[in-house]
Coordinates of C-alpha atoms in Angstrom, one line a residue:
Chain A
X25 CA -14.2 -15.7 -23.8
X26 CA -14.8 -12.0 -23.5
X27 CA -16.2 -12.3 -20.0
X28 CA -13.5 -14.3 -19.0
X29 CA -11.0 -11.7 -20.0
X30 CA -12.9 -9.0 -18.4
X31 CA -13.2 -11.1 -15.1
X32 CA -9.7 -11.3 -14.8
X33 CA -8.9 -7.9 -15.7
X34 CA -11.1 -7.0 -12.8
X35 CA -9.5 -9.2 -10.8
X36 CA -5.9 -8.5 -11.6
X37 CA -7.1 -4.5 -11.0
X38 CA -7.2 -4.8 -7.5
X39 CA -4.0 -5.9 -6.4
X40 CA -2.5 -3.8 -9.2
X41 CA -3.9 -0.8 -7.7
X42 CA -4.0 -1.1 -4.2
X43 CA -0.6 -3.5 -3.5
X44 CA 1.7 -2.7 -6.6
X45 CA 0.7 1.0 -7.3
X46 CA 1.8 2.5 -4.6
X47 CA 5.4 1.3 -4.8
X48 CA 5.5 3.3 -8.0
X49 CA 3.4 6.4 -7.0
X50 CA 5.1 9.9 -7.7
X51 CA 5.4 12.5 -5.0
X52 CA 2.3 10.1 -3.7
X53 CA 0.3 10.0 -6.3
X54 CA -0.4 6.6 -8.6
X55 CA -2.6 6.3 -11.4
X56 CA -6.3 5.1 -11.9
X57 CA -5.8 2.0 -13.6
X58 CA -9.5 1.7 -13.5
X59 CA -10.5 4.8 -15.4
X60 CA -7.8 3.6 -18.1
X61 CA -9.2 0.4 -18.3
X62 CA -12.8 1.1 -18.5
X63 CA -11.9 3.8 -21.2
X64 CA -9.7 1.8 -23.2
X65 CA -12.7 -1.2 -23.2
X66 CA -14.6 1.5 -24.2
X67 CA -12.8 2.8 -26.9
X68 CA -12.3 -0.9 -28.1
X69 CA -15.4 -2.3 -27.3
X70 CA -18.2 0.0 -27.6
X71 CA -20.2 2.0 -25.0
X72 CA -22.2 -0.7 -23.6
X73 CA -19.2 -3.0 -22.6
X74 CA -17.8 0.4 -21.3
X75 CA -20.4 1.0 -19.2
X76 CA -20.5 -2.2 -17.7
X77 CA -16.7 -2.9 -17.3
X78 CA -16.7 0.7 -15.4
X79 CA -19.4 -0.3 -13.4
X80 CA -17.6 -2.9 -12.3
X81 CA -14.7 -1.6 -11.9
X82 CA -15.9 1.0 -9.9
X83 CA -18.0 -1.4 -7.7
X84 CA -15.2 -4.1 -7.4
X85 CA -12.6 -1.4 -6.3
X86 CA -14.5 0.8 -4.3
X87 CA -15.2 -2.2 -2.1
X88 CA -11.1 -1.6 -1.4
X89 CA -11.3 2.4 -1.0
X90 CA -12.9 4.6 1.8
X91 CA -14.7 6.7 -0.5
X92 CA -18.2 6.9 -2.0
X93 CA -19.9 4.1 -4.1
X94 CA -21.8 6.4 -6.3
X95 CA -18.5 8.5 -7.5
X96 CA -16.8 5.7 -8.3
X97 CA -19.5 3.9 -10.4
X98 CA -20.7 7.2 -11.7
X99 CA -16.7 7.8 -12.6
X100 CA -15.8 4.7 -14.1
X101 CA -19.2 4.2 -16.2
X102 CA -19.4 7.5 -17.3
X103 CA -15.4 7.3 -18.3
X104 CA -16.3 3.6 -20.3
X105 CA -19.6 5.2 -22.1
X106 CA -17.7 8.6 -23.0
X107 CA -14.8 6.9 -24.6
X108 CA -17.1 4.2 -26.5
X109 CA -19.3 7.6 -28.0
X110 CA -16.2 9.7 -28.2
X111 CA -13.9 6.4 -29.9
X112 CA -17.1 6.3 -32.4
X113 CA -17.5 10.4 -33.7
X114 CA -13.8 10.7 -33.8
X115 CA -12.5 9.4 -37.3
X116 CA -8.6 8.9 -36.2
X117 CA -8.0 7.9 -32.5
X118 CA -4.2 8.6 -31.6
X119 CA -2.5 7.8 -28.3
X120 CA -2.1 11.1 -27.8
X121 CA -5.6 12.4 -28.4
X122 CA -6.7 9.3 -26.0
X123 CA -4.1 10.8 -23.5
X124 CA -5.6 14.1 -23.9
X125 CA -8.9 12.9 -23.2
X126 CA -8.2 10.5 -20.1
X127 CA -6.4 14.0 -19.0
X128 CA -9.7 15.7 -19.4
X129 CA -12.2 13.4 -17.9
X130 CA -9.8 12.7 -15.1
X131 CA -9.3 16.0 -14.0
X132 CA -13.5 16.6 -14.3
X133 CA -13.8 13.1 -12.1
X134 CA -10.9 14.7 -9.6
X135 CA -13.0 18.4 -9.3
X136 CA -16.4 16.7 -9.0
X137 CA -14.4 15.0 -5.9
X138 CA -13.5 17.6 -4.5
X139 CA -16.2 19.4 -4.5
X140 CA -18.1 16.8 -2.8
X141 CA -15.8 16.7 0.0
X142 CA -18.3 18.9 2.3
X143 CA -16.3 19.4 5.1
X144 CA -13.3 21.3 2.9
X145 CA -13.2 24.8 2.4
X146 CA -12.1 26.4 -0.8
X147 CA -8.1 26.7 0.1
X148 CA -8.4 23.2 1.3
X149 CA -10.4 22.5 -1.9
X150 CA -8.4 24.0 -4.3
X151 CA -5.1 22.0 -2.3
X152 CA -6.8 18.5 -3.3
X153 CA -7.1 20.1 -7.1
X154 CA -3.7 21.0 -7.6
X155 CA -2.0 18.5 -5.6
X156 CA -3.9 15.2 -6.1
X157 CA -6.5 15.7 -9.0
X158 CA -4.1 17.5 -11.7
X159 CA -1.2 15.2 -11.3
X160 CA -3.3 12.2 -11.0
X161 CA -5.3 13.6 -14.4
X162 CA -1.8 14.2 -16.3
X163 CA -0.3 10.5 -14.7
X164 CA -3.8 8.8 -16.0
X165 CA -3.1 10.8 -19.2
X166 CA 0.1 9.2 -20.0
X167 CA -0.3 6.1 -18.5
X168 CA -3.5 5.3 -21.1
X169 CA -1.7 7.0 -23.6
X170 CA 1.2 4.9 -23.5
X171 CA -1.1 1.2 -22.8
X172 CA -2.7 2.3 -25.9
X173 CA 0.3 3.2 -27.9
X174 CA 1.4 -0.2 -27.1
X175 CA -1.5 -2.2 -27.6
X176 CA -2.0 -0.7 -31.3
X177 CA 1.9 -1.8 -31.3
X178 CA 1.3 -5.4 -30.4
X179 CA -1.8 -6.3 -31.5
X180 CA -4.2 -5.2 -35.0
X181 CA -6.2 -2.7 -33.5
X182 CA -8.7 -2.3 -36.5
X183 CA -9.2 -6.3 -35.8
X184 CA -9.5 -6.3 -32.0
X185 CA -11.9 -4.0 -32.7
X186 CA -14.6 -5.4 -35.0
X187 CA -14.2 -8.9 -33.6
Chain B
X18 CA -3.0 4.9 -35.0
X19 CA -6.4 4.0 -36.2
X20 CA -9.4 4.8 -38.1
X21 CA -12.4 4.8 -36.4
X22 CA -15.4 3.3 -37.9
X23 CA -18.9 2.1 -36.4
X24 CA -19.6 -1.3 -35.4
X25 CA -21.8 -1.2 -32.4
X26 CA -25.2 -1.5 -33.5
X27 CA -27.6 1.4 -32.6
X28 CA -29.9 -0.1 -30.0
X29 CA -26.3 -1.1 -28.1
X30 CA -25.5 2.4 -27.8
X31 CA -29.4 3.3 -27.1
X32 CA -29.1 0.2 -24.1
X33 CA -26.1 2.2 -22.8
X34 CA -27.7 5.2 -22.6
X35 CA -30.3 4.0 -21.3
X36 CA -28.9 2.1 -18.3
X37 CA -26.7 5.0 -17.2
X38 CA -29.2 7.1 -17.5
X39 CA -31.4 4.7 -14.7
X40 CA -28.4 4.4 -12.7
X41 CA -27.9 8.2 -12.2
X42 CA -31.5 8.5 -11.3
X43 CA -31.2 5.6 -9.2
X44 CA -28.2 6.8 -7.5
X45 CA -30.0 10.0 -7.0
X46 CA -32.9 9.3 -6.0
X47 CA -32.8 5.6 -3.9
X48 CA -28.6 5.8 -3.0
X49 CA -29.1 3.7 0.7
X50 CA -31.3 0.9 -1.5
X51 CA -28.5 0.5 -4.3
X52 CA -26.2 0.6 -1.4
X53 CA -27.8 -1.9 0.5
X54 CA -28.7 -3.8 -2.8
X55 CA -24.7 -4.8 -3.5
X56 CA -24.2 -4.7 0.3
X57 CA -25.4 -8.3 -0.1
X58 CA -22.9 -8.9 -3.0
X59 CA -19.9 -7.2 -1.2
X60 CA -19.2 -10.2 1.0
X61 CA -19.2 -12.9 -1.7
X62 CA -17.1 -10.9 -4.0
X63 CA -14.6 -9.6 -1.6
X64 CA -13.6 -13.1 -1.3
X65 CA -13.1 -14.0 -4.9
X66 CA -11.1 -10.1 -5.4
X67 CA -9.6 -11.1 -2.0
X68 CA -7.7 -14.5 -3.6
X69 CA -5.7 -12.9 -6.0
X70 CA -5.1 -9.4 -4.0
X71 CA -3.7 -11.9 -1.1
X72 CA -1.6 -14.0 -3.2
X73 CA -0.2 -10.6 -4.8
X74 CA 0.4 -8.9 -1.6
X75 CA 2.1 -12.1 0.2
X76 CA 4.9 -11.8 -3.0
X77 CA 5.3 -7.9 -2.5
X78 CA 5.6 -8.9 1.2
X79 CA 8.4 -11.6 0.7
X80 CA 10.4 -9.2 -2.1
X81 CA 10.3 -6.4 0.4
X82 CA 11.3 -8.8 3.5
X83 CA 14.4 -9.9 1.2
X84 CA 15.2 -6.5 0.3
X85 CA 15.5 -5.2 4.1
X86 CA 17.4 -8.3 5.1
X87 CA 19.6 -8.5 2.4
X88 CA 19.9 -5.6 0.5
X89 CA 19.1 -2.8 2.3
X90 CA 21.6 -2.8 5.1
X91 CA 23.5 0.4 4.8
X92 CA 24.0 2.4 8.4
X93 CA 22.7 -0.9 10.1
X94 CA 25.5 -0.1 12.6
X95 CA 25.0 3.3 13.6
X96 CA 21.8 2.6 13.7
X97 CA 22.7 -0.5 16.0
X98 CA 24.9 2.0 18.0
X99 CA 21.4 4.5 18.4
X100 CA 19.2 2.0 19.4
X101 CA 21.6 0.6 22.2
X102 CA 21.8 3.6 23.7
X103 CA 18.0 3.9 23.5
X104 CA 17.6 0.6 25.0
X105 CA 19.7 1.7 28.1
X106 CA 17.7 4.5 28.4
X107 CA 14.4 2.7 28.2
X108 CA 15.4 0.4 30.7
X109 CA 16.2 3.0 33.3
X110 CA 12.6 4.6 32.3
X111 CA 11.4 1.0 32.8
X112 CA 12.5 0.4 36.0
X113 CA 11.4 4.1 37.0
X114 CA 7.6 2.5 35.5
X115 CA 7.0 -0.7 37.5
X116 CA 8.0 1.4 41.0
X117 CA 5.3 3.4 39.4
X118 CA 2.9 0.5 38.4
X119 CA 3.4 -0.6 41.6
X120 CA 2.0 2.0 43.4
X121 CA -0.7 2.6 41.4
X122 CA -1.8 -1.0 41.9
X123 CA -1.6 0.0 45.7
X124 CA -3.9 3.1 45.1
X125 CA -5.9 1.6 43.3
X126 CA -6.7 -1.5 45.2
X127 CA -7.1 1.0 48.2
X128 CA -9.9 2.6 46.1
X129 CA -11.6 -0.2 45.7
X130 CA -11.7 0.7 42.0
X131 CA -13.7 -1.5 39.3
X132 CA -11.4 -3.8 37.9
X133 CA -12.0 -3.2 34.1
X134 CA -11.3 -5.8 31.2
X135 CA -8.8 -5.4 29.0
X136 CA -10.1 -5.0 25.3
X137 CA -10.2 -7.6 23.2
X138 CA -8.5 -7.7 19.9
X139 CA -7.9 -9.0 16.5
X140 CA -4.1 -8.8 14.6
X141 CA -4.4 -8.3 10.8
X142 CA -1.7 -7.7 8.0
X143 CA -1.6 -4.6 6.1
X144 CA -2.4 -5.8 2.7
X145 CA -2.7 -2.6 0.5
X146 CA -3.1 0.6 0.2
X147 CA -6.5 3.1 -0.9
X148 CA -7.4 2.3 -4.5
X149 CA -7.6 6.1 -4.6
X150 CA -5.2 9.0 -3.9
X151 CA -8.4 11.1 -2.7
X152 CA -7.9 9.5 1.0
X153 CA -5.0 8.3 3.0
X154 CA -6.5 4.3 4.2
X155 CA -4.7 0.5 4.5
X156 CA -6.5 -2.6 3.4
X157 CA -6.3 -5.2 6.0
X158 CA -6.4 -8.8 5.2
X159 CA -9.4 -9.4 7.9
X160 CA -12.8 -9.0 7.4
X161 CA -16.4 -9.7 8.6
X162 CA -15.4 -13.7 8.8
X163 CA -13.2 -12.8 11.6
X164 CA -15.4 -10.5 13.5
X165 CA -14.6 -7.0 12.0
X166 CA -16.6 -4.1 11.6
X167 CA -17.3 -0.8 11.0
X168 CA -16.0 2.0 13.8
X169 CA -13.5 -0.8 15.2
X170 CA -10.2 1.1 16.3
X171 CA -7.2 0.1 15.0
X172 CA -4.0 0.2 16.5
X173 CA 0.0 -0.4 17.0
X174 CA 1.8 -0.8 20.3
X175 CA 3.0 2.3 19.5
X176 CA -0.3 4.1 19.2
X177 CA -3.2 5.2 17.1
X178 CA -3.9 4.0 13.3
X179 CA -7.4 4.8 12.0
X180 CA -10.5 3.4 12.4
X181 CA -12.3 0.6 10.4
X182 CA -15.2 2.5 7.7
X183 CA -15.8 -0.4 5.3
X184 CA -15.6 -4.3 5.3
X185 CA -15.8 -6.7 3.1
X186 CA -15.7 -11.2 3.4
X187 CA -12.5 -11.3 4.0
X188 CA -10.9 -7.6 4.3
X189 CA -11.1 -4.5 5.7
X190 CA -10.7 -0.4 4.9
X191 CA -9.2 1.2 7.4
X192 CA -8.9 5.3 7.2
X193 CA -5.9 6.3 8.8
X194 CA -5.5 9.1 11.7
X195 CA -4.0 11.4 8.9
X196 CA -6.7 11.5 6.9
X197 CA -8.7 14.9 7.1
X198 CA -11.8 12.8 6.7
X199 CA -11.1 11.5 10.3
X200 CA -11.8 12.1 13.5
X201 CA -11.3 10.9 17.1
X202 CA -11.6 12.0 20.5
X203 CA -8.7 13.2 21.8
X204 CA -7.5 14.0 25.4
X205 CA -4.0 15.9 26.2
X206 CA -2.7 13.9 28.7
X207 CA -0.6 16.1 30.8
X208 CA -3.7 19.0 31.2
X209 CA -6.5 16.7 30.7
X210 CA -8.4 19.4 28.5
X211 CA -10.6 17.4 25.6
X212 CA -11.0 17.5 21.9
X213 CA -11.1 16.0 18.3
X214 CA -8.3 14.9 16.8
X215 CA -8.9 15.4 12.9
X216 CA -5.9 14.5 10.1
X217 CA -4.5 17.3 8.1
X218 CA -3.9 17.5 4.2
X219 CA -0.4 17.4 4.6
X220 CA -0.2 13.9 6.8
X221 CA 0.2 15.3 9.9
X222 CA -3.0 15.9 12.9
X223 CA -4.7 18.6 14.2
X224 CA -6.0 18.4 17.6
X225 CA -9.5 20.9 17.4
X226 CA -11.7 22.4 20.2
X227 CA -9.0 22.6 23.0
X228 CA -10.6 25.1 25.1
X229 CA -9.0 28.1 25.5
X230 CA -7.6 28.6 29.2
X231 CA -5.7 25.1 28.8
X232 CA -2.2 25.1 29.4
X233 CA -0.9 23.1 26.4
X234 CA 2.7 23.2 25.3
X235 CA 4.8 21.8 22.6
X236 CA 5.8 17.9 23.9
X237 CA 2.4 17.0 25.3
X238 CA 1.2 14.0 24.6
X239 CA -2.7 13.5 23.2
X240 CA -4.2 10.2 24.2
X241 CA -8.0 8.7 23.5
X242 CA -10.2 10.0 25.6
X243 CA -12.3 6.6 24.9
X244 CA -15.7 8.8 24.8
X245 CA -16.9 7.8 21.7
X246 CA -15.3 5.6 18.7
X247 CA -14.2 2.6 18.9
X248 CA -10.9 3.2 21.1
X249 CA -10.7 2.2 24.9
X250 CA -9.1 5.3 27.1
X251 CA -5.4 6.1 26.8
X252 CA -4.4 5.0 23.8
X253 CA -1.4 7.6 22.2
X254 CA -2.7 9.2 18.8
X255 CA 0.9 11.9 18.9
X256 CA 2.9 14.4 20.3
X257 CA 2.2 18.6 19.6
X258 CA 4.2 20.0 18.0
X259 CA 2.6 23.8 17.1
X260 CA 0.3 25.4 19.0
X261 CA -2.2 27.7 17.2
X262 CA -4.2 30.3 19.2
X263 CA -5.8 32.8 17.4
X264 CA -7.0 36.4 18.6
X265 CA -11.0 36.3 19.2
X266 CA -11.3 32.4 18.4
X267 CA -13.3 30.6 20.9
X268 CA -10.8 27.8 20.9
X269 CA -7.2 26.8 20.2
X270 CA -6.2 24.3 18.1
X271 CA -2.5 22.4 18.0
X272 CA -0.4 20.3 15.3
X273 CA 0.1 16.9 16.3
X274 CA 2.6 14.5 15.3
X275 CA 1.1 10.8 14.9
X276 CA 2.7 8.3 17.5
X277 CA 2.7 5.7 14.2
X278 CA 4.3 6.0 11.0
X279 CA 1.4 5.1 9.1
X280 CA 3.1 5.2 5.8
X281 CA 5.5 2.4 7.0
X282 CA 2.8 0.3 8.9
X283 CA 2.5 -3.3 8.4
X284 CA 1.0 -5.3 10.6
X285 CA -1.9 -3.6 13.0
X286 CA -4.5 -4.9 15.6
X287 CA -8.2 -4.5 15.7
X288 CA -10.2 -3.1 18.7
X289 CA -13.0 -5.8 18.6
X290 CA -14.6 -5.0 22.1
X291 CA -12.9 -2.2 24.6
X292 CA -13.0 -1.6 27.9
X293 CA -16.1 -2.5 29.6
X294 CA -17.4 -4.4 26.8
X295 CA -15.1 -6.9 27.0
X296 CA -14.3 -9.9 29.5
X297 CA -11.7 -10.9 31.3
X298 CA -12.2 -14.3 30.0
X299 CA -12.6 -13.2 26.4
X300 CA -9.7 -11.4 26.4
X301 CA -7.4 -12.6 23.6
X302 CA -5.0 -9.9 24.0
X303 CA -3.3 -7.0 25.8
X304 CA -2.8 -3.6 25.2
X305 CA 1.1 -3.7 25.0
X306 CA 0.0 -5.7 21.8
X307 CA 0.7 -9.3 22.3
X308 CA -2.3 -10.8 19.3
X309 CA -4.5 -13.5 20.2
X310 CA -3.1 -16.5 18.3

């Protein structure tokens, strides 16, 4: 049951992020639905099942992106494993302290991408920072703040959890 | 809100640990044989992820059709009035073309010139858009099934897209001519002087490397110059629009404007073979971008 729900949140990623996303992007910038999703399994879920939903989240929508595998597996499993150890140390998990962290790992995830861009210099590099990786870090923020606000709003969190 | 509270057991958070730690050293140390490991996986799975990404993009595609037909309509008829005028325009430049083609054909044959092939090419739908905002790519809704590959050129009748970089079963990434990542040959058509055509950050291109004592100037059109890449000769990539020369540089460099609106393209075609690869016979279509069907 589990795998079939995580199938299909895979699946549904794609055209959410590549086809519906942009309609809705700010000043061209949309969300990562997939760094949301794999932390939010992870916080849920536990680090393991983070680290493999972001691995395959990374792989499945990387295979629709022109950029590198490796950032985007190491992105989206490092984001699912963080947020299982980070859901696990810290006794009360807020929507806002999860928006504070998907801010945070974002915006490391956007720097580490720029930084690998070889062919920028630093103006050019610090222009990718402040226009696409700090936006996109404060959008992801809000946008996992507010799925998890509602999902503790709909659902028993404290069940979803230790089922 | 929630309290937190431990339920994975130990040796799950020890397995998880443990696996990413083998993928960064993996990644690290072997990245072309993990790359060529879920190569073989990237065709299968692109058509499963393809079915619903399809499906979804064929209902954005209907709700936008209805929206322009029906809903967006506001200044249709000045803009009817514009494009009349435009089209009696064209047609005296049309007329002013053929008296043109005509004589070339006459030169030409006189020359005893090679006929060469036109190139041979593949229409796709634009399907998405990058699953990142790190580059500026489409998704097509073609892939290796229908001959697609890496370093094909994609183009409009109006001009220049991008070039294919990744493919999948049934799709494929194109990066767009905007993209700074980019970079085709480019040839100014009225001076012939060559050079590389590059995207900028901002969404425009950047034609590089012009050499110095070329007589660029703002209008000039910058075409493929078909050396290398995927693109046949002649193709338009965009107009200049700034020309920057600085003191004790050892070349000039101008802003282009892209020929396409890539932000508003929907339906492209594929370079599959160009000239001289290609065969008369196995021509499926023609440069003024009539699709094979």
């Amino acid at each position: 049951m589990k795998f079939l729900f995580y199938l299909i949140l895979v699946l549904l990623l794609v055209p959410l992020q590549t086809t519906l996303l942009p309609h809705l992007s700010v000043w061209s910038i949309k969300p990562d639905l997939g760094l949301v999703a794999a932390a939010l399994v992870g916080i849920f879920a536990g680090e393991l099942e983070g680290l493999l939903v972001g691995l395959a989240i990374g792989w499945v929508l990387n295979l629709f992106s022109a950029g590198e595998l490796w950032l985007s597996l190491l992105t989206n499993g490092g984001v699912g494993i963080l947020a299982g150890f980070l859901g696990r140390q810290l006794t009360l998990v807020t929507s806002i302290s999860l928006g504070v962290g998907l801010l945070l790992v974002s915006l490391a995830s956007g720097l580490f991408a720029a930084v690998s861009f070889t062919h920028l210099d630093l103006s050019q590099m610090w222009w990718m920072v402040e226009s696409i990786a700090l936006p996109q870090a404060c959008f992801d923020g809000a946008v996992g703040a507010g799925l998890y606000w509602l999902l503790s709003q709909w659902f028993h969190v404290t069940r979803l959890r230790t089922e | 809100m929630w309290m937190a509270h431990s339920r994975s057991p130990y040796s799950a958070r020890r397995i998880a640990l443990a696996c990413f730690a083998l993928l960064l050293v993996a990644l690290f140390l072997l990245p072309n044989q993990i790359q060529g490991l879920l190569q073989y996986l990237d065709g299968p799975v692109g058509h499963v992820v393809g079915v619903p990404l399809q499906a979804i993009a064929s209902i954005d595609a209907g709700i936008a059709n209805r929206w322009e037909r029906y809903v967006a309509l506001q200044g249709v008829q000045e803009e009817n009035q514009q494009l009349r005028k435009e089209i009696e325009w064209l047609r005296g430049q049309h007329s002013q073309l053929r008296e043109f083609s005509a004589a070339t054909e006459r030169l030409t044959a006189l020359l005893q010139f090679k006929e060469q092939a036109l190139p041979t090419m593949v229409a796709a739908q634009v399907i998405g858009r990058d699953a990142t905002n790190r580059y500026r790519a489409i998704i097509l809704n073609k892939g290796e099934s229908d001959g697609i590959k890496p370093d094909m050129g994609v183009v409009t009748p109006a001009g220049v897209v991008g070039r294919v970089v990744k493919t999948t079963g049934a799709s494929s990434v194109v990066l767009l001519v905007t993209d700074p990542s980019n970079s085709i040959p480019g040839l100014i058509q009225r001076t012939r002087d060559e050079g590389i055509v590059e995207g900028t950050q901002q969404g425009m291109a950047r034609l590089k490397y012009i050499p110095l004592l070329s007589t660029l100037r703002d209008g000039d059109r910058v075409v493929t110059s078909g050396l290398v890449g995927g693109f046949p000769r002649g193709l338009v990539i965009g107009t200049i629009t700034n020309i920057d020369k600085q003191e004790g540089a050892l070349f000039q460099s101008a802003e282009l404007m892209p020929e396409v609106d890539v932000g508003r393209v929907e339906e492209v075609l594929v370079i599959q073979m160009s000239y001289g690869q290609s065969t008369k016979v196995g021509a499926e279509a023609d440069v003024t971008g009539k699709p094979s069907p």
